[in-house]
Short mmCIF file of C-alpha atoms in Angstrom, two decimals:
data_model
loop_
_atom_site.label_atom_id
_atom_site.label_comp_id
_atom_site.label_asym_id
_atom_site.label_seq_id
_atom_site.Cartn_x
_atom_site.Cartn_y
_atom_site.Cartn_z
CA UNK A 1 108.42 141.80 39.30
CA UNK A 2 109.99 141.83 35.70
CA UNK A 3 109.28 144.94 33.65
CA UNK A 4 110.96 143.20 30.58
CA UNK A 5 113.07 145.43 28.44
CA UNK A 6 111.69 148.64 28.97
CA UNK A 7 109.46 149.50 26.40
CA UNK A 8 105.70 149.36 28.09
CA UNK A 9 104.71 146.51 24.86
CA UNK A 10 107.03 144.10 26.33
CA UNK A 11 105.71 144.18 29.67
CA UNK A 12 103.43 141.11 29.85
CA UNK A 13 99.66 141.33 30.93
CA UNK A 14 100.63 140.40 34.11
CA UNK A 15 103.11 142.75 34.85
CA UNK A 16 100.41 145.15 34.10
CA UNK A 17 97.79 144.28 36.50
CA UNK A 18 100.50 143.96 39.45
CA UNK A 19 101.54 147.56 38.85
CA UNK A 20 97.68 148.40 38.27
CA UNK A 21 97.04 146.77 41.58
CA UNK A 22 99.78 148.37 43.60
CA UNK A 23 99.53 151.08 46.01
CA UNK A 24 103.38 151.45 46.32
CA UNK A 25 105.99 150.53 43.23
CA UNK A 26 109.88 151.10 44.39
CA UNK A 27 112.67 150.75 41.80
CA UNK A 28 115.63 152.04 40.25
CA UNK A 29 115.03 155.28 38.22
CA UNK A 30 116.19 153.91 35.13
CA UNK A 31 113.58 151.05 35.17
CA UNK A 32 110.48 153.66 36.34
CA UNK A 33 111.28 155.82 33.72
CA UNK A 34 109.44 154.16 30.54
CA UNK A 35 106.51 152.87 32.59
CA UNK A 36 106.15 156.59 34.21
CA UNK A 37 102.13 156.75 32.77
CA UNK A 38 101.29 153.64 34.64
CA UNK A 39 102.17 155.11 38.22
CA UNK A 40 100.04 158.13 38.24
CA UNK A 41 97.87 158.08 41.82
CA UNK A 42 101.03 155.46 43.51
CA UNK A 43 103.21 156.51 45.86
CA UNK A 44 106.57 155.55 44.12
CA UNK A 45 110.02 155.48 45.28
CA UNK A 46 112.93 155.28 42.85
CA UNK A 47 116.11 154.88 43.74
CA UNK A 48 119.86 154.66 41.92
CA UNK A 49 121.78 151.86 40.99
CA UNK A 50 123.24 150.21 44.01
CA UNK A 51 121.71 150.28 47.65
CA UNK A 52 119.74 147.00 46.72
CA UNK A 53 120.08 145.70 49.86
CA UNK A 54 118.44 148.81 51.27
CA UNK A 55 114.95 148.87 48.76
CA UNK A 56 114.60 144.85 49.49
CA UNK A 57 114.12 146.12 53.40
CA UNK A 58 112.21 149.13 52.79
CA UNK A 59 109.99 146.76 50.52
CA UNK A 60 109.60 144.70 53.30
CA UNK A 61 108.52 147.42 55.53
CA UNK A 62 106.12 148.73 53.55
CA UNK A 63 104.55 145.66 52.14
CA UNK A 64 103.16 144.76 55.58
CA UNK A 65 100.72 147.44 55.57
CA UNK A 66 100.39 147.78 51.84
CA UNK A 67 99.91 146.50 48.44
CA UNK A 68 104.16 146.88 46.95
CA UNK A 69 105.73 146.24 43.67
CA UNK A 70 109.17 146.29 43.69
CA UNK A 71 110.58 146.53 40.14
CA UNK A 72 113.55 144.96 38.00
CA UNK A 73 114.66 145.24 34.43
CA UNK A 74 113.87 141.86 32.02
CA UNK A 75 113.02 139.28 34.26
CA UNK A 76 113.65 139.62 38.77
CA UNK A 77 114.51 136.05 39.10
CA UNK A 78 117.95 136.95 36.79
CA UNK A 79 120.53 139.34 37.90
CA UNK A 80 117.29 141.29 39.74
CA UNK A 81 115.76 141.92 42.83
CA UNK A 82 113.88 138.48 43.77
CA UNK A 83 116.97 136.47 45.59
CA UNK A 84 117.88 139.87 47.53
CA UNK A 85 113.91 140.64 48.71
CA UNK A 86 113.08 136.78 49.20
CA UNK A 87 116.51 137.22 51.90
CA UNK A 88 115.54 139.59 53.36
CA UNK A 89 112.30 138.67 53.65
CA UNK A 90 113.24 135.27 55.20
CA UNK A 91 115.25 137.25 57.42
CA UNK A 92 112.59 139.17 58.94
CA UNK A 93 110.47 136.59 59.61
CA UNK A 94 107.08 138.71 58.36
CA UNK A 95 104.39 136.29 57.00
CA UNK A 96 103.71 138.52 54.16
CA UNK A 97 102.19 136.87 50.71
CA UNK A 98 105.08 137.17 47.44
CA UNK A 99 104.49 136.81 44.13
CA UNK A 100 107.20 136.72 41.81
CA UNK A 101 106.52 138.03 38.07
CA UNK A 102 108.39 136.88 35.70
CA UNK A 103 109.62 139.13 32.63
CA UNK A 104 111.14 139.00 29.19
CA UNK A 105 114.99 138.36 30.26
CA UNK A 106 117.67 140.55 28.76
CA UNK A 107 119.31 137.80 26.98
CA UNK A 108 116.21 136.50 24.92
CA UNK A 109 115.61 140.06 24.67
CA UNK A 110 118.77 140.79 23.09
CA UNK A 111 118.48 137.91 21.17
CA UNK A 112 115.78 138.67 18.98
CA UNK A 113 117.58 141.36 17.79
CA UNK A 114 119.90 139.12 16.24
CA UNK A 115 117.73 136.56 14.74
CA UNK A 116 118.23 133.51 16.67
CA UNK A 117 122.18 133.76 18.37
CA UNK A 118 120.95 131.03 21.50
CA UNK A 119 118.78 128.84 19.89
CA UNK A 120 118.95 126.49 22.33
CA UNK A 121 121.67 125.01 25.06
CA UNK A 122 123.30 128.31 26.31
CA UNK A 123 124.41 130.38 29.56
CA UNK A 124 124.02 133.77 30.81
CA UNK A 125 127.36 135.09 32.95
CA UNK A 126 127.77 138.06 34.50
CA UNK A 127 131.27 139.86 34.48
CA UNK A 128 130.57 142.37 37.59
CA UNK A 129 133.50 141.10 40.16
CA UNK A 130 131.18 143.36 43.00
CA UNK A 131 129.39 139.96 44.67
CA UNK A 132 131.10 137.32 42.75
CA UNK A 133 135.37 137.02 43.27
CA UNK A 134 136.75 137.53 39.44
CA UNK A 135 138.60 134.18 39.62
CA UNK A 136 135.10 132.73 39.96
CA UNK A 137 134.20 134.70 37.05
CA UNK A 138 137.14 133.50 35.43
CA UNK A 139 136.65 129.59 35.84
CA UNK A 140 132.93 129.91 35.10
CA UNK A 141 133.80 131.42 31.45
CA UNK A 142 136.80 129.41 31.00
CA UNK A 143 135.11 126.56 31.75
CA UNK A 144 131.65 127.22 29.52
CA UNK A 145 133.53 129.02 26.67
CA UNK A 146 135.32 125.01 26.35
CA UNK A 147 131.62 123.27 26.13
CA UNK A 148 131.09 125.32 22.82
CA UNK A 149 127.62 126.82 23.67
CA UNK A 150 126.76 130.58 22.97
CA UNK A 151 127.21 132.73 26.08
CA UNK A 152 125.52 135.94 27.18
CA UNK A 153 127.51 138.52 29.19
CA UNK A 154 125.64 140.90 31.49
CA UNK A 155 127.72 143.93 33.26
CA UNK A 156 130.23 143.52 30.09
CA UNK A 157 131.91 146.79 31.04
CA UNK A 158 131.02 149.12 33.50
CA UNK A 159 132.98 151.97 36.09
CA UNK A 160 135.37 149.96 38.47
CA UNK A 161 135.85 146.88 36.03
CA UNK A 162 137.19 148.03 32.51
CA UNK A 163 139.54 145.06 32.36
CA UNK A 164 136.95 142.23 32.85
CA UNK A 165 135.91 142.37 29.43
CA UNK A 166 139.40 141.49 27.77
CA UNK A 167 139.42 138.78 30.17
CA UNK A 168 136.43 137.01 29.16
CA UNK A 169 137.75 137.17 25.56
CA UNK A 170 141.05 135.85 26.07
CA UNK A 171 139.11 133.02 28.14
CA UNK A 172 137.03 132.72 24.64
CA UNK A 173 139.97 132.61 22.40
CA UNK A 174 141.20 129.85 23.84
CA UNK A 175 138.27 127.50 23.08
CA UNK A 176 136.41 129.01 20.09
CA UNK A 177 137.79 130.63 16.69
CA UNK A 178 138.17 133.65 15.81
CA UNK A 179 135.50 134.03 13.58
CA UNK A 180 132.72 132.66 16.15
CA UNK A 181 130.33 135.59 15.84
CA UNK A 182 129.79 138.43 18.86
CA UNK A 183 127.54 140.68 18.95
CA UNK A 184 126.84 143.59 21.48
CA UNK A 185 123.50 144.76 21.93
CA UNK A 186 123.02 147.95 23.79
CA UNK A 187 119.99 148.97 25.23
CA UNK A 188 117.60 145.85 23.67
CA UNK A 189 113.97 146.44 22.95
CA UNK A 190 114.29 150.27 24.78
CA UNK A 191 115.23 153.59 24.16
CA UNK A 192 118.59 154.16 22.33
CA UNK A 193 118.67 150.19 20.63
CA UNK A 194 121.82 149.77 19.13
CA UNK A 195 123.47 146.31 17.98
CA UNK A 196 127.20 146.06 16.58
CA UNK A 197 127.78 142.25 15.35
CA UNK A 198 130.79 141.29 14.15
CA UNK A 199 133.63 138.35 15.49
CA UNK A 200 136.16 136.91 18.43
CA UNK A 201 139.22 137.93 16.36
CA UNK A 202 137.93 141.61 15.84
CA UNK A 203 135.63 142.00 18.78
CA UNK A 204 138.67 144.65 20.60
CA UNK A 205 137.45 147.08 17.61
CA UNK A 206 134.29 148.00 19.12
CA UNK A 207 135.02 147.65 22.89
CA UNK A 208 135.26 150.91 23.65
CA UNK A 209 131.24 150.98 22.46
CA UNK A 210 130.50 148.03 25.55
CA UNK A 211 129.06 149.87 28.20
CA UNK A 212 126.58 149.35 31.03
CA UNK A 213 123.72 149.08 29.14
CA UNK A 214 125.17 146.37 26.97
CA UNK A 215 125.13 142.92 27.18
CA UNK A 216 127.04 141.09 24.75
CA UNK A 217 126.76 137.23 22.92
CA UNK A 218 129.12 135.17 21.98
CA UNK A 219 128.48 132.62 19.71
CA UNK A 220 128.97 129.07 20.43
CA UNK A 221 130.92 126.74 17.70
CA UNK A 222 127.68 126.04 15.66
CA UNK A 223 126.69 129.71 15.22
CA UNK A 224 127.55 131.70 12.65
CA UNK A 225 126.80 134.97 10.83
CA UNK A 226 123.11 135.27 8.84
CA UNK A 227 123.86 137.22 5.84
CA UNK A 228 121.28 138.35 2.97
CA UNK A 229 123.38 139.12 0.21
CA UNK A 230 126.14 141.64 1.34
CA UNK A 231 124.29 142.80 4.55
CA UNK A 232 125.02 140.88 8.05
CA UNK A 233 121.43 140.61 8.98
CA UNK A 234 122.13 138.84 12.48
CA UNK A 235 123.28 135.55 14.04
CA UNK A 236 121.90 132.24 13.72
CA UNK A 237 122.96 128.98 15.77
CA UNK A 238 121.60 126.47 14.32
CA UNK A 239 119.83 123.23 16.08
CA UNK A 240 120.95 120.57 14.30
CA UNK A 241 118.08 120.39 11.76
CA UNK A 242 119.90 120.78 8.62
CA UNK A 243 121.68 117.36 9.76
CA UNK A 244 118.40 115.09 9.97
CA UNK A 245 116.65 116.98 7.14
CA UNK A 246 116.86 118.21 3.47
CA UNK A 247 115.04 121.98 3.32
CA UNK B 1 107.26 134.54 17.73
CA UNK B 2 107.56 133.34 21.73
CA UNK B 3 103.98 133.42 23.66
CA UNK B 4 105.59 132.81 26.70
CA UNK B 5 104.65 130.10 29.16
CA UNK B 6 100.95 129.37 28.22
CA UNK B 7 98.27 131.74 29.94
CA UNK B 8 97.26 134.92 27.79
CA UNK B 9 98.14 137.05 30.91
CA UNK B 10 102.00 136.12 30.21
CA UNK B 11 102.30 137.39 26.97
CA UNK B 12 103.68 140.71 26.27
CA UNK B 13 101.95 143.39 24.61
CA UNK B 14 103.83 142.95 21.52
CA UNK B 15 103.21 139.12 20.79
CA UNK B 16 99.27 140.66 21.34
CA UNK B 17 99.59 143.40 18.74
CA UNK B 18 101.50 140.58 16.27
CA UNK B 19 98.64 137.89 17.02
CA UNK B 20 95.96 140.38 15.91
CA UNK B 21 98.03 142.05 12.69
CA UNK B 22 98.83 138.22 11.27
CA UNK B 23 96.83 137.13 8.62
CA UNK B 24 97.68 133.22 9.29
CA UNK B 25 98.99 131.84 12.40
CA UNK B 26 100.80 128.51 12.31
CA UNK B 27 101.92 126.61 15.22
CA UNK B 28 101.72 123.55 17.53
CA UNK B 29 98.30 123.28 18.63
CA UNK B 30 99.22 122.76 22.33
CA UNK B 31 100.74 126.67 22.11
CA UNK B 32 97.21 127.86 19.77
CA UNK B 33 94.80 126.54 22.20
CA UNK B 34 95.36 128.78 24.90
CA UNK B 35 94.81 131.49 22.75
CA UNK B 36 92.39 130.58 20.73
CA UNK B 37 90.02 133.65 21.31
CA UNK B 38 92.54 135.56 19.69
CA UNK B 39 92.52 133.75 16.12
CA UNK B 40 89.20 134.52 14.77
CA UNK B 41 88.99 135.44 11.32
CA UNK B 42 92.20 134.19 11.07
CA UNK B 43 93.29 130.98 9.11
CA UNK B 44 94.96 128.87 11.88
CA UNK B 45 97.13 126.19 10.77
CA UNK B 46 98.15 124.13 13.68
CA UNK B 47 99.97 120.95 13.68
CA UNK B 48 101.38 118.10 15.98
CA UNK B 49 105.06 118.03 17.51
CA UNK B 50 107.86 117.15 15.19
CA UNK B 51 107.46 118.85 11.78
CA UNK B 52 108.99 121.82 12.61
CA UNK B 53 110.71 121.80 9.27
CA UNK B 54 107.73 121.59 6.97
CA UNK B 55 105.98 124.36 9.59
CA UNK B 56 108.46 126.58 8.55
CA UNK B 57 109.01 126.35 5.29
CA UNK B 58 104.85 126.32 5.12
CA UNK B 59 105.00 129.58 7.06
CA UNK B 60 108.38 131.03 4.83
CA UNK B 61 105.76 129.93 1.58
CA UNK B 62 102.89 132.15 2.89
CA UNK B 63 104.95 134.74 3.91
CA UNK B 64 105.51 135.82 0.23
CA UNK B 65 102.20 137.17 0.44
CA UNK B 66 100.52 137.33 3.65
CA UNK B 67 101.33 138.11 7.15
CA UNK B 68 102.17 135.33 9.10
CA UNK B 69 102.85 134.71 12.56
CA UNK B 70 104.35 131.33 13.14
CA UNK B 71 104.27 130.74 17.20
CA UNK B 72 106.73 128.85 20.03
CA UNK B 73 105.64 128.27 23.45
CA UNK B 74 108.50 130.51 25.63
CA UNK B 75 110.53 132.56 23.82
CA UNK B 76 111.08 131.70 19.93
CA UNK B 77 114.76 131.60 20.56
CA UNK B 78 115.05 129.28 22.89
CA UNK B 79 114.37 125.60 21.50
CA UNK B 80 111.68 127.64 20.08
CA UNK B 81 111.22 128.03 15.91
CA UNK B 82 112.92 131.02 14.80
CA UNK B 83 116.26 129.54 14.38
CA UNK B 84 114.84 127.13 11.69
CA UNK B 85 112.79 129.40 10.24
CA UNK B 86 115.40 131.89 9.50
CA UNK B 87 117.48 129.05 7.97
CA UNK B 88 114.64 127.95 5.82
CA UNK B 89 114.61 131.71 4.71
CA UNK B 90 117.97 131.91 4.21
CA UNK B 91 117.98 128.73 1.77
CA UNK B 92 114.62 130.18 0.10
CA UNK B 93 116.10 133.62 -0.82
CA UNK B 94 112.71 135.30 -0.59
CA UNK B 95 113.60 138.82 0.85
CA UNK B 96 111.27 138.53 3.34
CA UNK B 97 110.90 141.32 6.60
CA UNK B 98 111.25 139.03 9.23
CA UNK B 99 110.45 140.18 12.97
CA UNK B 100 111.89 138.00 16.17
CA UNK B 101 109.78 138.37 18.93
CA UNK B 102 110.46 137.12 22.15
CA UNK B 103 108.53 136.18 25.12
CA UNK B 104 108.89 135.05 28.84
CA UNK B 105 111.23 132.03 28.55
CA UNK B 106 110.01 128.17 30.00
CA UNK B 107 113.43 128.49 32.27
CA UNK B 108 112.25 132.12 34.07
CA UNK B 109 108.62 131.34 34.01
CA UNK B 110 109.20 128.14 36.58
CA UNK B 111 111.96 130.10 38.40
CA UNK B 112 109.12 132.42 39.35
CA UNK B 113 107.54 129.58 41.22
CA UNK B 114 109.73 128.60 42.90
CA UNK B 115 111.43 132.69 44.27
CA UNK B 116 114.51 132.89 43.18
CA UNK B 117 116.35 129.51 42.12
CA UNK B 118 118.75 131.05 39.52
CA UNK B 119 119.20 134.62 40.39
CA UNK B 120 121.86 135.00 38.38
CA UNK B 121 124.32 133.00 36.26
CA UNK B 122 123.02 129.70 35.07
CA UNK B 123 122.88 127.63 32.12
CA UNK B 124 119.73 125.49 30.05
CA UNK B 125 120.69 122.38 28.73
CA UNK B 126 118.26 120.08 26.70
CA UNK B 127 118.51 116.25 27.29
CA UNK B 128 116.72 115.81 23.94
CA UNK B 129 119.02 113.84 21.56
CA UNK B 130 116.80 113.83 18.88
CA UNK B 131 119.15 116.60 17.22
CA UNK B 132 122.51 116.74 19.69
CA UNK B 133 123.75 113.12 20.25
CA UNK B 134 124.05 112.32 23.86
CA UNK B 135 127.47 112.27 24.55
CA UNK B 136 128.25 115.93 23.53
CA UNK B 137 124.87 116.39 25.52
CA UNK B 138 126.67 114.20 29.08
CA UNK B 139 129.76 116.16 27.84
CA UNK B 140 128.25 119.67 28.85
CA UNK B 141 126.03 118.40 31.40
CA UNK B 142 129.43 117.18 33.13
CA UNK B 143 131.48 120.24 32.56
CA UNK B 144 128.31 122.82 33.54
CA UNK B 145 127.53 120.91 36.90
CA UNK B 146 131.26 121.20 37.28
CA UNK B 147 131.28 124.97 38.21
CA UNK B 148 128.27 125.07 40.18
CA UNK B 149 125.87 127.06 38.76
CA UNK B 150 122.01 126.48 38.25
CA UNK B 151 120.93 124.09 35.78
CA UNK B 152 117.49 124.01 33.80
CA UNK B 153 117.20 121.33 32.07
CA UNK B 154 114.56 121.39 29.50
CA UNK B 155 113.46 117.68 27.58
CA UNK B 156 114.31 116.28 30.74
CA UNK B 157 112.28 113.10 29.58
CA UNK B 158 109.69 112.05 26.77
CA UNK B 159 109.10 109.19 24.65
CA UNK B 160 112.15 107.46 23.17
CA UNK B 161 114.72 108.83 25.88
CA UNK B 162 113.40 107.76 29.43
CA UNK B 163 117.18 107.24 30.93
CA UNK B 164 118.70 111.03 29.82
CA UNK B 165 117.32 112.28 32.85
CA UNK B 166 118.69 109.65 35.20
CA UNK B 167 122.26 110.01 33.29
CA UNK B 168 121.65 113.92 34.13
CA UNK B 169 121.26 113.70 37.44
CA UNK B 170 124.29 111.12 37.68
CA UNK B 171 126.59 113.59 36.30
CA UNK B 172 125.04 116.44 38.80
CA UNK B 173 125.68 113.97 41.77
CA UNK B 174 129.77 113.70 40.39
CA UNK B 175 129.55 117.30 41.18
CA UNK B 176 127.06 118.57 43.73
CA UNK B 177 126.09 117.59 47.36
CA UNK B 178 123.08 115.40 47.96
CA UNK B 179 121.56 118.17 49.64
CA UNK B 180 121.83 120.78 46.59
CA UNK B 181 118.19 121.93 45.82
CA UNK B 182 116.04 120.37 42.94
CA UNK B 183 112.53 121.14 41.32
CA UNK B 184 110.39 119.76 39.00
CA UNK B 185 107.97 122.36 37.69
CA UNK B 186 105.34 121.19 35.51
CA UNK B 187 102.92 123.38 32.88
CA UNK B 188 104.43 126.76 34.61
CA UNK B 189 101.85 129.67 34.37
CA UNK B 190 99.81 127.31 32.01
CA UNK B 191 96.86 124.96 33.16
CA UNK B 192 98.22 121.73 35.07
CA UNK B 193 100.54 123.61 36.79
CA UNK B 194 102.66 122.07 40.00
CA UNK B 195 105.94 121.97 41.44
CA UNK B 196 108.17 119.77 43.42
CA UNK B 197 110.82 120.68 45.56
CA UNK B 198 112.96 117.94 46.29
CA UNK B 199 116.93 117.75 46.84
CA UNK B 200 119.93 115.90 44.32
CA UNK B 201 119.74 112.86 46.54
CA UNK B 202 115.96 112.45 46.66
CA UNK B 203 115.21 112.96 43.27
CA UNK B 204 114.67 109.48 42.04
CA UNK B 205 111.79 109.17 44.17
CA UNK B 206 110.19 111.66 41.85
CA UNK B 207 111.25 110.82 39.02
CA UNK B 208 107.78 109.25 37.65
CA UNK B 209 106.36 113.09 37.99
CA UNK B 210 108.66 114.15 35.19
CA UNK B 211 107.25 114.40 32.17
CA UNK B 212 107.36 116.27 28.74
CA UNK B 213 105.72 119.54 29.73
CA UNK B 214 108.60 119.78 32.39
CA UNK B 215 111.26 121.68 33.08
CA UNK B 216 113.69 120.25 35.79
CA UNK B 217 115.85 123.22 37.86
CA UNK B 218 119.20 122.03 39.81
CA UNK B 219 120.28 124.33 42.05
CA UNK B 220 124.00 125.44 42.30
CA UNK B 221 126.24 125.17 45.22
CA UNK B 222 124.85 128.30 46.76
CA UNK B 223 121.12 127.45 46.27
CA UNK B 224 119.06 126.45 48.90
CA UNK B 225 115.75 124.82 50.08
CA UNK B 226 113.72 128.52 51.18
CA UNK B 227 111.38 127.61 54.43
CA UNK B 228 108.71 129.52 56.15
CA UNK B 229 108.13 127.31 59.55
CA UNK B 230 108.37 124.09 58.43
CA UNK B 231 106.86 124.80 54.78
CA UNK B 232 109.17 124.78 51.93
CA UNK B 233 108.23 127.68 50.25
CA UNK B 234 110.90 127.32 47.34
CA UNK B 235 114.53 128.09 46.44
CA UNK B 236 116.97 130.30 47.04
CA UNK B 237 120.08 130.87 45.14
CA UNK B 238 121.86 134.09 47.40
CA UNK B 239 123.27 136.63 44.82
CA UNK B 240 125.79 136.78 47.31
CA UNK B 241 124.94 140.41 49.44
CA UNK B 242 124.94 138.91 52.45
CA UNK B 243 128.97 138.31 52.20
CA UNK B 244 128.89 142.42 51.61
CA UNK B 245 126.03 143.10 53.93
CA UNK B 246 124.18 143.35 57.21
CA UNK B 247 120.92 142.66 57.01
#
């Protein structure tokens, strides 16, 4: 199941009731954290980041004599725990009921910080080299940075992979100029929100303020910055509207 | 503000708490109905596809002096109304506080259905060409199916553009095996609901089911049909443990 962004008024009714209904709710830490007042009375196991191979079995295990949640940030179909459980699952053979429960998804969470970056045609990449080979990474960005569409980045920077980041900007240079907005948005719609939004050309500035709970956007050729007088309120990609209409 | 996919139970706690604060709510009344228990005492003013123009600059009008919620099936940033209504704002001046909320997206809330079809990177791509002309639409089509990633394509046909989706699935078949996994998911986590799982080289046979209030997923090369028995359960794109892992 997707908790959303963290904060409990993102969760969707849904999400509620499955965690309401559960006798057992495994995740990481990080993720149990915010929702901590909803697990009183559960048994609940929380784990660090990593070992997901290990919670999808022990989820397994468990949910054949018990009601089990097993949590992931925004929503568990993207970058989450679904695929890995649903393998694993498959694997065992045990005829045992899933639902999956969708969430708010980093990217649209991130998003509405910014006003409206995505808009419409876009693509979410990851940059984390740990299950995906980098020159994979590398054609995939290459490849949708020259389509012109804005881009999310999940795992922009973290331990083991400080160089990944540069990369994906020098694959963005290349198609898109420099003044294409970017904007990173650390910790979206949870504790510790912070959003930095500025452009390609002077993105290397504020890299050193990427980290792992960042994601970052890059605009596609349409966007642009949404300013209200001097202030940069955000990021706007328009969808063509303004070239059918008069407003 | 995004609703998410239809049913009340899907939307987060925050699009609630918004809903009851407004004053007015505009929207399309296919997104109001659904939720109409929540409007009263409320002046409603729905209206019909298209529009979306005069919705917002109706809702940017009332704004100067009410609350107003204007709503988008999904998430608002994604095909949704909050890019055009922040450009309306921008071009009206009126210094307005203007809150982005966003909501389980159309492309998640069918993945859910089906387990875990995306999983990770993947792109959405509109075959509407009522504001992006269709060759910069077949251009990205071609280039996305290129790398092999999942696809959701949203629009995939309505009135007025019944061949997009067979000139979709052309440019998918340049790319992708026969065999790559497909879906159509109709009215996900709204009333009408049902999905079909299908493959690349099958998919004309279902192409009549398509309609307006679908989304259409194509897998990546990685994805795969998921079985229990001889049921097809749903899809599978591997985030790629099992190269790392034993399980």
């Amino acid at each position: 199941m997707g908790l959303g962004p963290g904060k409990k008024e993102y969760m969707t009714g849904r999400a509620l009731a499955v965690i309401a209904e559960a006798e057992i709710v495994l995740g990481h830490s990080t993720y149990l954290e915010p929702i901590k007042s909803l697990l009183e009375g559960k048994q609940v196991i929380s784990s660090s980041m990593g070992k997901e191979v290990d919670r999808a079995s022990q989820a397994i295990d468990l949910a054949k004599t018990h009601k089990v949640a097993i949590v992931s940030g925004g929503d568990a179909g993207i970058y989450g725990m679904a695929s890995i459980v649903l393998e694993v699952l498959e694997h065992d053979g045990a005829e045992i009921e899933v639902e999956v429960v969708p969430g708010v998804t980093a990217a649209t969470a991130a998003a509405s910080l910014l006003g409206s970056p995505l808009s419409g045609d876009y693509a979410t990449l990851s940059l984390s080299d740990l299950l995906t080979p980098l020159e994979v990474i590398e054609h995939r960005l290459d490849t949708i940075f020259s389509v012109g569409i804005p881009v999310v980045l999940y795992n922009p920077k973290s331990r083991g992979r400080p160089h990944n980041f540069a990369i994906a900007v020098s694959h963005a240079r290349h198609h898109l100029a420099g003044t294409t907005p970017v904007a990173i948005v650390k910790n979206a719609l949870r504790e510790g929100e912070q959003t930095i939004i500025t452009t390609l050309e002077e993105i290397e500035d504020h890299e050193s303020e990427i980290d792992m709970h960042s994601v970052v956007i890059i605009g596609g050729t349409e966007s642009r910055i949404w300013r209200r007088g001097d202030d940069v309120k955000g990021i706007i990609t328009p969808r063509g509207y303004h070239k059918k209409y008069v407003y």
